[in-house]
mmCIF file of C-alpha atoms and ligand atoms in Angstrom:
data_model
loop_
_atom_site.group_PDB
_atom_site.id
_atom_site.type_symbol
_atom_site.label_atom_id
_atom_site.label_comp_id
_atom_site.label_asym_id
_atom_site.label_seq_id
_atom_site.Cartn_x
_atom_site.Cartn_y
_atom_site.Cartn_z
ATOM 1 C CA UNK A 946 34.332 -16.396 8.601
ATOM 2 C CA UNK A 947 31.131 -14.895 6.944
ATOM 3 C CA UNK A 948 30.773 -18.761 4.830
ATOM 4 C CA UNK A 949 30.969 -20.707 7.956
ATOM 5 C CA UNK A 950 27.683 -18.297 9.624
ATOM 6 C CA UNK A 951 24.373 -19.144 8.471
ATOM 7 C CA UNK A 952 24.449 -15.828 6.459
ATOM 8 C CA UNK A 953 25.502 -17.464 3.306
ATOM 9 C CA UNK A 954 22.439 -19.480 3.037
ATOM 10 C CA UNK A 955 20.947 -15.813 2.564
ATOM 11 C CA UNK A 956 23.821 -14.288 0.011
ATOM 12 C CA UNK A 957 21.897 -16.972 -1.971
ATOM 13 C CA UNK A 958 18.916 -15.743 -1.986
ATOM 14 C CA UNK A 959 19.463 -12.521 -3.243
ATOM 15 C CA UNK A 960 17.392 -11.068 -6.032
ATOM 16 C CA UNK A 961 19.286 -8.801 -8.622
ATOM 17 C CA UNK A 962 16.302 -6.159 -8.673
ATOM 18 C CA UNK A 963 15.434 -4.575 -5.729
ATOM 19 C CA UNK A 964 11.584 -3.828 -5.079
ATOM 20 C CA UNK A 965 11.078 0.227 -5.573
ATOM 21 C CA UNK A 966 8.284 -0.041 -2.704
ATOM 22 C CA UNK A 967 7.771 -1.815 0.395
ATOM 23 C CA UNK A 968 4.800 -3.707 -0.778
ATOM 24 C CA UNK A 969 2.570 -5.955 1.102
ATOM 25 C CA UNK A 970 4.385 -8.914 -1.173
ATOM 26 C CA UNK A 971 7.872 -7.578 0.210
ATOM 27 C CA UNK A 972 6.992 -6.897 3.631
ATOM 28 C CA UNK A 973 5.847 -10.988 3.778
ATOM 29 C CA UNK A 974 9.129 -11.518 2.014
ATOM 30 C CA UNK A 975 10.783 -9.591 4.971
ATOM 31 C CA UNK A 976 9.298 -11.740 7.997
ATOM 32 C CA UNK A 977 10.111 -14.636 6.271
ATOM 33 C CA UNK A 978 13.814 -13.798 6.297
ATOM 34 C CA UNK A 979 13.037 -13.002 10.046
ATOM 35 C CA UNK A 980 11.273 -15.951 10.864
ATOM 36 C CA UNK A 981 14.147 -18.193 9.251
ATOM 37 C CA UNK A 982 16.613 -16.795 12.078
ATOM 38 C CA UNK A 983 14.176 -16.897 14.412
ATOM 39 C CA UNK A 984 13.605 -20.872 13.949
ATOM 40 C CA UNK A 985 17.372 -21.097 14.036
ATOM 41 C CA UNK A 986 17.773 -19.086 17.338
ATOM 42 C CA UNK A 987 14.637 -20.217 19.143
ATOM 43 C CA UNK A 988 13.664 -18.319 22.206
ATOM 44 C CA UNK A 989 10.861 -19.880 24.910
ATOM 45 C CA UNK A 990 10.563 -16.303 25.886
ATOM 46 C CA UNK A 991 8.390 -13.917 23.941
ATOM 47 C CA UNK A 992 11.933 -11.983 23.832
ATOM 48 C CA UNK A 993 13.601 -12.411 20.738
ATOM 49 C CA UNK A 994 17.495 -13.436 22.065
ATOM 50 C CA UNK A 995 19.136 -10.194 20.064
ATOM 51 C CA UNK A 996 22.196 -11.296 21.747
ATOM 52 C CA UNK A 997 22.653 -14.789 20.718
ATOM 53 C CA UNK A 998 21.714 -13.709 17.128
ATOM 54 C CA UNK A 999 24.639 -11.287 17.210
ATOM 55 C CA UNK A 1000 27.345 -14.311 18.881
ATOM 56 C CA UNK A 1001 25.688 -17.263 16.394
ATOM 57 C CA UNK A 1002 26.486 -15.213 13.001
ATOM 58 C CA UNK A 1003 29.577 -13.987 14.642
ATOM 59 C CA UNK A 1004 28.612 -10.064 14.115
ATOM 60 C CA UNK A 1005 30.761 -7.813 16.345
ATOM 61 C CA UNK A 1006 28.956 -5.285 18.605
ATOM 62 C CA UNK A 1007 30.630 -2.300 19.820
ATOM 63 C CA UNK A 1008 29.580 0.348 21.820
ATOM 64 C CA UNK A 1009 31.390 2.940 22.495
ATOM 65 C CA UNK A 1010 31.432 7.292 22.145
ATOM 66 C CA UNK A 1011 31.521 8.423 18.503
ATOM 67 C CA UNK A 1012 31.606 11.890 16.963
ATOM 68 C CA UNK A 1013 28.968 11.450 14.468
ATOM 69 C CA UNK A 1014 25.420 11.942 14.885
ATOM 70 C CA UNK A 1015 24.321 8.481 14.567
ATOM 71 C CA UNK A 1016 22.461 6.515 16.678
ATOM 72 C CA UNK A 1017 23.740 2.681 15.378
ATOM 73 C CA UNK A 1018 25.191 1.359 11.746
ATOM 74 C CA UNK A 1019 26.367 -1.613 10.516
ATOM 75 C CA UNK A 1020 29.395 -2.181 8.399
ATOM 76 C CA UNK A 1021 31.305 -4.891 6.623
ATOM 77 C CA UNK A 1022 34.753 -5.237 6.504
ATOM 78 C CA UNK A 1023 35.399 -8.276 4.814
ATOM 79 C CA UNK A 1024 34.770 -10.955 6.489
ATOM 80 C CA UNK A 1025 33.028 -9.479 9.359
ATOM 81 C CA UNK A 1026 29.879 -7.625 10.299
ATOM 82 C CA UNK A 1027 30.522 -5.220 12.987
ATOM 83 C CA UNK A 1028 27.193 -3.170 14.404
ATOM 84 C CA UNK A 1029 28.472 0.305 16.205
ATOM 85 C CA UNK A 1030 25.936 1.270 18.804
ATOM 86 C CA UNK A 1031 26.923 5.371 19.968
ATOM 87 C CA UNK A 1032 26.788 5.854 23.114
ATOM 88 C CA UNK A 1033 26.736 9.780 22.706
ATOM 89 C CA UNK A 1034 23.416 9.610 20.817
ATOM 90 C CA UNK A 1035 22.246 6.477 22.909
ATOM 91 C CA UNK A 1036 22.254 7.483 26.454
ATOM 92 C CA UNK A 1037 19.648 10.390 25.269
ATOM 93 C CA UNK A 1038 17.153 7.918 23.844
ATOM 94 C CA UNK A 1039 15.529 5.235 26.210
ATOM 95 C CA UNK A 1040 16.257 1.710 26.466
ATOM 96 C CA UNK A 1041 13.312 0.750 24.426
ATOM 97 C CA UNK A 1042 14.421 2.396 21.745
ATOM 98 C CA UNK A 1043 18.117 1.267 21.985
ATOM 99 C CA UNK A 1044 17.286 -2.401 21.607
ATOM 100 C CA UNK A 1045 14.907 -1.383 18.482
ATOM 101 C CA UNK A 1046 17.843 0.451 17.186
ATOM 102 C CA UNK A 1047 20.024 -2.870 17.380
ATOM 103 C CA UNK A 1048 17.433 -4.961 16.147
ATOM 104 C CA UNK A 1049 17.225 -2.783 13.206
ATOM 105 C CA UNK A 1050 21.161 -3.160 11.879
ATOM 106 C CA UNK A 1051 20.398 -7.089 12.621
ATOM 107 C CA UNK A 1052 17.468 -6.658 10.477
ATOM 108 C CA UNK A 1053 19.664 -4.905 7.849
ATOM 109 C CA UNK A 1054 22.219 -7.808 8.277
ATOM 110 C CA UNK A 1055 19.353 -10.645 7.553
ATOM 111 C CA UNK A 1056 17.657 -8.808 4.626
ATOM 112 C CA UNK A 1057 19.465 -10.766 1.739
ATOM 113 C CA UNK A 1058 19.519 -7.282 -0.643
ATOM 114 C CA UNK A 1059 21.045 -5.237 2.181
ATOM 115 C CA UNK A 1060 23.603 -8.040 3.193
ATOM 116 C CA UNK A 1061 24.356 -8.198 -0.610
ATOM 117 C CA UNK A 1062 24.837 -4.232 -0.394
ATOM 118 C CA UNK A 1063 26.838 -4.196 2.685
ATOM 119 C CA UNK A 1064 29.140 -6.877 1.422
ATOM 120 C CA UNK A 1065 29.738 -4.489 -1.858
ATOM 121 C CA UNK A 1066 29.567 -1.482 -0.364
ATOM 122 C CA UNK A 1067 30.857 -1.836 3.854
ATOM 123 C CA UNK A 1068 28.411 0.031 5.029
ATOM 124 C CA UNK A 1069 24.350 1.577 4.723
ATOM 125 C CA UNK A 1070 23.916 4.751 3.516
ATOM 126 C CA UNK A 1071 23.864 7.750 5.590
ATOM 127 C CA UNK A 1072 20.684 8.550 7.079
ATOM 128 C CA UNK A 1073 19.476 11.129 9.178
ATOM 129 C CA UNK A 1074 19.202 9.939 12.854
ATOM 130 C CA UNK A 1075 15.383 8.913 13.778
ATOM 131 C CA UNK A 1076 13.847 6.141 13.884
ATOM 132 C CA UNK A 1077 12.394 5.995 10.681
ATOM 133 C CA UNK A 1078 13.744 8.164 7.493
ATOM 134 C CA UNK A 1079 11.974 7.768 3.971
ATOM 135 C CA UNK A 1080 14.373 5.433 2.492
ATOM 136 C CA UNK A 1081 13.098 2.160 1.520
ATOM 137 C CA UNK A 1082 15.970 0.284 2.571
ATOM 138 C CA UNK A 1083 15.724 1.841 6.254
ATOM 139 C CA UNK A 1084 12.037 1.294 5.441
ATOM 140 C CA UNK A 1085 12.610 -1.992 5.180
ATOM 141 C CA UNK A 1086 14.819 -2.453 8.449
ATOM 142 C CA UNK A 1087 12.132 -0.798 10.423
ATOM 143 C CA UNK A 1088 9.895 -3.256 9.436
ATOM 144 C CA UNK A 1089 12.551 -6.052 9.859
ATOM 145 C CA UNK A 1090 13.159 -4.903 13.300
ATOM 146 C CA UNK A 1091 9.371 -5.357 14.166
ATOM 147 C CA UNK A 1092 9.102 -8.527 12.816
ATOM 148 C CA UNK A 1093 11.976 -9.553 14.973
ATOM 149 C CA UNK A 1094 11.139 -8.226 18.160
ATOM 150 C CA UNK A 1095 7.843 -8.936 18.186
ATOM 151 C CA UNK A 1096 7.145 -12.421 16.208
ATOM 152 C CA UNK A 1097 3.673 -12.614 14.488
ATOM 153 C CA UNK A 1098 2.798 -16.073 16.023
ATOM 154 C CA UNK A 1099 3.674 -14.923 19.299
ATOM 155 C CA UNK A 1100 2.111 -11.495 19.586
ATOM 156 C CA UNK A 1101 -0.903 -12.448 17.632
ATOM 157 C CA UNK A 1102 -1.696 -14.668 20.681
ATOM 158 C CA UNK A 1103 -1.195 -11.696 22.865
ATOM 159 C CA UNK A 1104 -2.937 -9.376 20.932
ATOM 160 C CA UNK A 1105 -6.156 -11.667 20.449
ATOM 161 C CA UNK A 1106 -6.041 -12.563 24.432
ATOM 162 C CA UNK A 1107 -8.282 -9.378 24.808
ATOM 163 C CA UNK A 1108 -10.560 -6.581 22.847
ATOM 164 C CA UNK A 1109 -8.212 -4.155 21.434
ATOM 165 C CA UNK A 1110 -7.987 -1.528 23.759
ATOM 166 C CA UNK A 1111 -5.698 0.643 26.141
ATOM 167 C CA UNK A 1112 -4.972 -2.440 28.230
ATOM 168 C CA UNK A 1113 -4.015 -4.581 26.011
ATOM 169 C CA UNK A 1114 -1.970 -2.258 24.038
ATOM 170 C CA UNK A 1115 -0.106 -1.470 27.612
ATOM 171 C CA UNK A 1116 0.107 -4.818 28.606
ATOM 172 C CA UNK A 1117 1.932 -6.043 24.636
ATOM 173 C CA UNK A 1118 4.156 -2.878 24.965
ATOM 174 C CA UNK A 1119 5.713 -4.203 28.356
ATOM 175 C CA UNK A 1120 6.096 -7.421 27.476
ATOM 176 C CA UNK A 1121 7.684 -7.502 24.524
ATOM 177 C CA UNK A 1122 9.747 -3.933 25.187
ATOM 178 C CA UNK A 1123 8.631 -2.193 22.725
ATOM 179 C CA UNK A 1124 7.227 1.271 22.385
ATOM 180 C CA UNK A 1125 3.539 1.748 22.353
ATOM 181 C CA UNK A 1126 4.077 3.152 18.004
ATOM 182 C CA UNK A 1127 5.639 0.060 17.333
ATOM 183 C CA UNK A 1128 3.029 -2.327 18.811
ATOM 184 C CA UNK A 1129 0.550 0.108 16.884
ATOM 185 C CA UNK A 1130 2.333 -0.362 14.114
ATOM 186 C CA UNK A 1131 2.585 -4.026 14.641
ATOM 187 C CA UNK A 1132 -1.156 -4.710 14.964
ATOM 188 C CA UNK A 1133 -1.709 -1.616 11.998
ATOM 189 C CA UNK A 1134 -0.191 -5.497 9.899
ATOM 190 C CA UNK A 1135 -1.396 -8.572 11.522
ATOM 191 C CA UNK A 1136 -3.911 -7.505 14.383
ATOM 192 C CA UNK A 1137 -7.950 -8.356 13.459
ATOM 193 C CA UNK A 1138 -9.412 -5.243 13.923
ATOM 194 C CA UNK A 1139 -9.131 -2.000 11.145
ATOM 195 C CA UNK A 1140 -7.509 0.743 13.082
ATOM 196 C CA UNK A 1141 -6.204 3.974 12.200
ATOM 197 C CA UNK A 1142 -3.658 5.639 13.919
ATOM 198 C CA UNK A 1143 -3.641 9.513 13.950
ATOM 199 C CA UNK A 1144 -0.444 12.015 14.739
ATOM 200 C CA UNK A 1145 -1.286 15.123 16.352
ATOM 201 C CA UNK A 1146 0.770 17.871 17.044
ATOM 202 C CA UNK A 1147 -0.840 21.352 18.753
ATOM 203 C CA UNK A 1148 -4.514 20.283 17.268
ATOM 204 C CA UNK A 1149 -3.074 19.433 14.034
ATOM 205 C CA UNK A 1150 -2.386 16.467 12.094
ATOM 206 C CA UNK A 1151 0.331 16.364 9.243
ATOM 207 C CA UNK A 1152 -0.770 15.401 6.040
ATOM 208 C CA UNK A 1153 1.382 12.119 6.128
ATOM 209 C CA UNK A 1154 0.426 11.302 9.777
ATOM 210 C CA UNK A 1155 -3.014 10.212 9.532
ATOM 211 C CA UNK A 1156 -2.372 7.960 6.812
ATOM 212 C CA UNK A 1157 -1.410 4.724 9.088
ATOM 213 C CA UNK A 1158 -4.261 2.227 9.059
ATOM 214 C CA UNK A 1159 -5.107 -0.878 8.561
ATOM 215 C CA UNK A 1160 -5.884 -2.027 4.789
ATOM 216 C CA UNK A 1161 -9.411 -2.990 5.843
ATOM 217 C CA UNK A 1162 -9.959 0.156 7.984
ATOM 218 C CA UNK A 1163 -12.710 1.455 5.999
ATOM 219 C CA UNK A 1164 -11.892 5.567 6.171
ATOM 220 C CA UNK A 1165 -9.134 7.338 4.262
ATOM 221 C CA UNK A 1166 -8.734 10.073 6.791
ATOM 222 C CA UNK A 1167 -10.603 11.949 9.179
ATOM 223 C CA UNK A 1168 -12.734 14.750 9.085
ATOM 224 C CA UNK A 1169 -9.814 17.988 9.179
ATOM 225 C CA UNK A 1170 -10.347 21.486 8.453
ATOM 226 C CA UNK A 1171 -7.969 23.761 6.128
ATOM 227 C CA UNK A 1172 -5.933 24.077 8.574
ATOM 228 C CA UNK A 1173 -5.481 20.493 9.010
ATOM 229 C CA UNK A 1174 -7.218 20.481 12.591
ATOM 230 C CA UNK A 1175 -8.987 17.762 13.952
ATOM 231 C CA UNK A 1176 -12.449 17.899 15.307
ATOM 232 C CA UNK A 1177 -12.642 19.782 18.481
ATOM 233 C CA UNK A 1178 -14.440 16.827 19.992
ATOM 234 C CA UNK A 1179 -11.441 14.802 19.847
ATOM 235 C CA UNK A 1180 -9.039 13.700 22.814
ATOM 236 C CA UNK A 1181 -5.778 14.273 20.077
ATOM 237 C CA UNK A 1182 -7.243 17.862 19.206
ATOM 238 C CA UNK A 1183 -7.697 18.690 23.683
ATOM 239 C CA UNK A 1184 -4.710 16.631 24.581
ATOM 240 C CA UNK A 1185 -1.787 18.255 22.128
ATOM 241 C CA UNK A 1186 -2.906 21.583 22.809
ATOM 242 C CA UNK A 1187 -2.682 21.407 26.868
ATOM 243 C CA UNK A 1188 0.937 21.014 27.073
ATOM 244 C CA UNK A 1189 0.562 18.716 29.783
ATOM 245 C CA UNK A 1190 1.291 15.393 30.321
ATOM 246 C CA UNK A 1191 -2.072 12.910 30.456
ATOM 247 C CA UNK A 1192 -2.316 9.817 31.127
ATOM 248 C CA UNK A 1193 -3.834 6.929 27.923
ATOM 249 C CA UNK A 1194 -7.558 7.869 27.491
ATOM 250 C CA UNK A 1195 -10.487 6.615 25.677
ATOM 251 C CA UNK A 1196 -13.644 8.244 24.044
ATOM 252 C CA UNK A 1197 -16.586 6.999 21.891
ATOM 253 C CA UNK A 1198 -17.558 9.283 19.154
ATOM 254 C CA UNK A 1199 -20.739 9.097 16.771
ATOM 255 C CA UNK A 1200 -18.403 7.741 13.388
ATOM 256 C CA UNK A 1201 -19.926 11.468 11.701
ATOM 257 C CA UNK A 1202 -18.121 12.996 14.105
ATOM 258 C CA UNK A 1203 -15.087 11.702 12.791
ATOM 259 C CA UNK A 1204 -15.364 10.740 9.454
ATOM 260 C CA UNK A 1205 -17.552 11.685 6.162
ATOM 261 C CA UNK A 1206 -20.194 8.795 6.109
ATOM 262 C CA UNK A 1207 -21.092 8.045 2.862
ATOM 263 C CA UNK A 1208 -25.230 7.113 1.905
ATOM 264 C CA UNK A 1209 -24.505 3.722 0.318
ATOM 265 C CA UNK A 1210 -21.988 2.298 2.616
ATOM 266 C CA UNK A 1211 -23.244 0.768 5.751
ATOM 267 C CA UNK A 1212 -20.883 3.270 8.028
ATOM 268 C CA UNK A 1213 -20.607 1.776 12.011
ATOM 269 C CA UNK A 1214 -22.432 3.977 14.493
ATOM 270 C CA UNK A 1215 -19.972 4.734 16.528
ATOM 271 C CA UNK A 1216 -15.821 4.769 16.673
ATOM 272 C CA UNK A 1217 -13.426 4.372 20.038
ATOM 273 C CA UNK A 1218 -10.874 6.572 19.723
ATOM 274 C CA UNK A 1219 -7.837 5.924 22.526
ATOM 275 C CA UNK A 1220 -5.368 8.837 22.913
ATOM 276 C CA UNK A 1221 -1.637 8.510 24.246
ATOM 277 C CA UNK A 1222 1.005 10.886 25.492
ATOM 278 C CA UNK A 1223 3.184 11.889 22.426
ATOM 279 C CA UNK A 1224 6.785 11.940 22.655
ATOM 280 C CA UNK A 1225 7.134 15.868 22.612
ATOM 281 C CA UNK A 1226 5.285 18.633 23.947
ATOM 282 C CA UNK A 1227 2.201 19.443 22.556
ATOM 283 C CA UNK A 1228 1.818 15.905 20.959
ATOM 284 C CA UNK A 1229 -0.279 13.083 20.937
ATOM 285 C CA UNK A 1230 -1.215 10.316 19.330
ATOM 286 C CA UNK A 1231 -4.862 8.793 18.894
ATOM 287 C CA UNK A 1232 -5.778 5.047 17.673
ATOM 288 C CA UNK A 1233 -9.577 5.036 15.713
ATOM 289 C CA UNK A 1234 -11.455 2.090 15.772
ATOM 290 C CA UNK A 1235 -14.602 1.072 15.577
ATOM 291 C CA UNK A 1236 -16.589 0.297 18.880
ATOM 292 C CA UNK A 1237 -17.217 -3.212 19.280
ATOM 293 C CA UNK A 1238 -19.600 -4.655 21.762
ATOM 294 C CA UNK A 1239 -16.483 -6.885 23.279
ATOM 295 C CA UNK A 1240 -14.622 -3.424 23.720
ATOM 296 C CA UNK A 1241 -18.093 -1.981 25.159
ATOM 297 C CA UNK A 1242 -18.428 -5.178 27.633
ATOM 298 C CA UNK A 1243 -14.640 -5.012 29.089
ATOM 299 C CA UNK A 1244 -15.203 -0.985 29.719
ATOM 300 C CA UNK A 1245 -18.386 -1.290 31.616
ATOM 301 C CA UNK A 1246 -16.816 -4.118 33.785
HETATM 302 ZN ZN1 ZN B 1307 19.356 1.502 8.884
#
């Protein structure tokens, strides 16, 4: 019975306005909904237990072969939550990316407003498969889901063990099973230094994609032509043109080789930019940041 689960104590908390955008204040609001469950079903692992989140609030899982084209939903039928993982769409993606797709119904479960809508409506709107789509709501899961799988507390530990750097970044993504965007992503929020992360797809960069940074990275975007190319010196401009597969490398770049300096701002001399295999052909994606002299002292070693 949905009164006798902890869920009620967040039917409570539901606001009658939704936010329009998924604002610093909201995405706090968000991890705090996450972190409530998470106290409730502690973990000694850095693993969040998806599983016994799913048996404690008595939410069905069932995976099986659908028709349709999504990947997972979540519905409500009174009384019970049930979260439909496909297997047709599933088996194509890789594990990584299956257990971010569950965590993101849970997180649409624990967000009070989307409870509230499931409950009144049985189910989330339709969206387009992906991992991300522009709707707030599914907006907000995504960042639910991050929050769950990879507690701030936790990974802040992990991510301050080290400089920021390819190693790290490796070494987070395999322990908390996660892909390498979503650690980005992770450490875009919480992580101490600015960092900008840049899509690239056969030299270019689309106009949305270079827009993920940090809110104290000190750039708006990089230096791009009309044709929204990158700088030939870059590793994202060589690396999504070859077609082949690389493995993560670094470069340091004078900043005015990346960005526009500007005369009254005291611009750092020189940027780190780390580039990663993309997920398709002909992509890549490149993490800016600015060259530290911890970063410089762990590459010489
Ligand atoms: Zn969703």
């Amino acid at each position: 019975m949905l009164t006798t689960t902890k869920t009620s104590l967040f039917l409570k908390t539901t606001k009658k306005n939704p936010p329009i955008l998924l604002t610093k204040k909201r995405k706090l609001e968000i991890e705090l909904y996450i972190e409530i469950i998470q106290s409730v079903y502690k973990s000694d692992s850095h693993i969040t237990d998806l599983q016994a989140i799913i048996e404690g609030e008595k939410i069905y899982l069932i995976h099986d072969d659908f028709n349709d084209d999504f990947e997972a939903c979540i519905t409500f039928v009174p009384e019970f939550f049930t979260i439909f993982m496909n297997n047709n769409t599933l088996r194509m993606v890789d594990p990584i990316r299956q257990i971010f797709s569950l965590a993101h119904e849970i997180a649409h479960y624990l967000i009070p407003e989307h409870n509230k809508y499931l409950c009144e409506n049985l189910m989330m709107q339709k969206v387009d498969i992906g991992m991300e789509s522009n709707s707030l709501r599914e907006k907000e899961a995504e960042y639910g889901a991050s929050c769950l799988l990879m507690p701030r507390v936790k990974i802040t530990e992990d991510f301050n063990s080290e400089p920021f750097g390819i190693q790290m970044l490796m070494r987070v993504k395999e322990k908390y099973r996660v892909s390498l965007t979503a650690v980005l992503k992770r450490y875009k929020e919480i992580g101490i230094e600015p960092i900008m992360i840049v899509y690239c797809y056969s030299g270019k960069v689309s106009n949305d994609k270079y827009a993920e940074k940090s809110s104290r990275f000190i750039y708006s975007k990089p230096i791009i032509d009309e044709q929204m190319r990158l700088p030939a010196c870059t590793l994202a401009a060589v690396n999504s043109i070859s077609g082949i597969d690389f493995e993560p490398m670094s470069k340091i770049h004078p900043t005015s080789d990346l960005f526009k300096l500007k005369s009254d701002r005291n611009d750092p001399l020189h940027m780190v930019e780390i580039c990663f295999n993309g997920y398709s052909e002909n992509s890549c994606l490149s993490v800016v940041f600015e060259l530290t002299e911890a970063y410089r002292t762990l590459n010489a070693s």
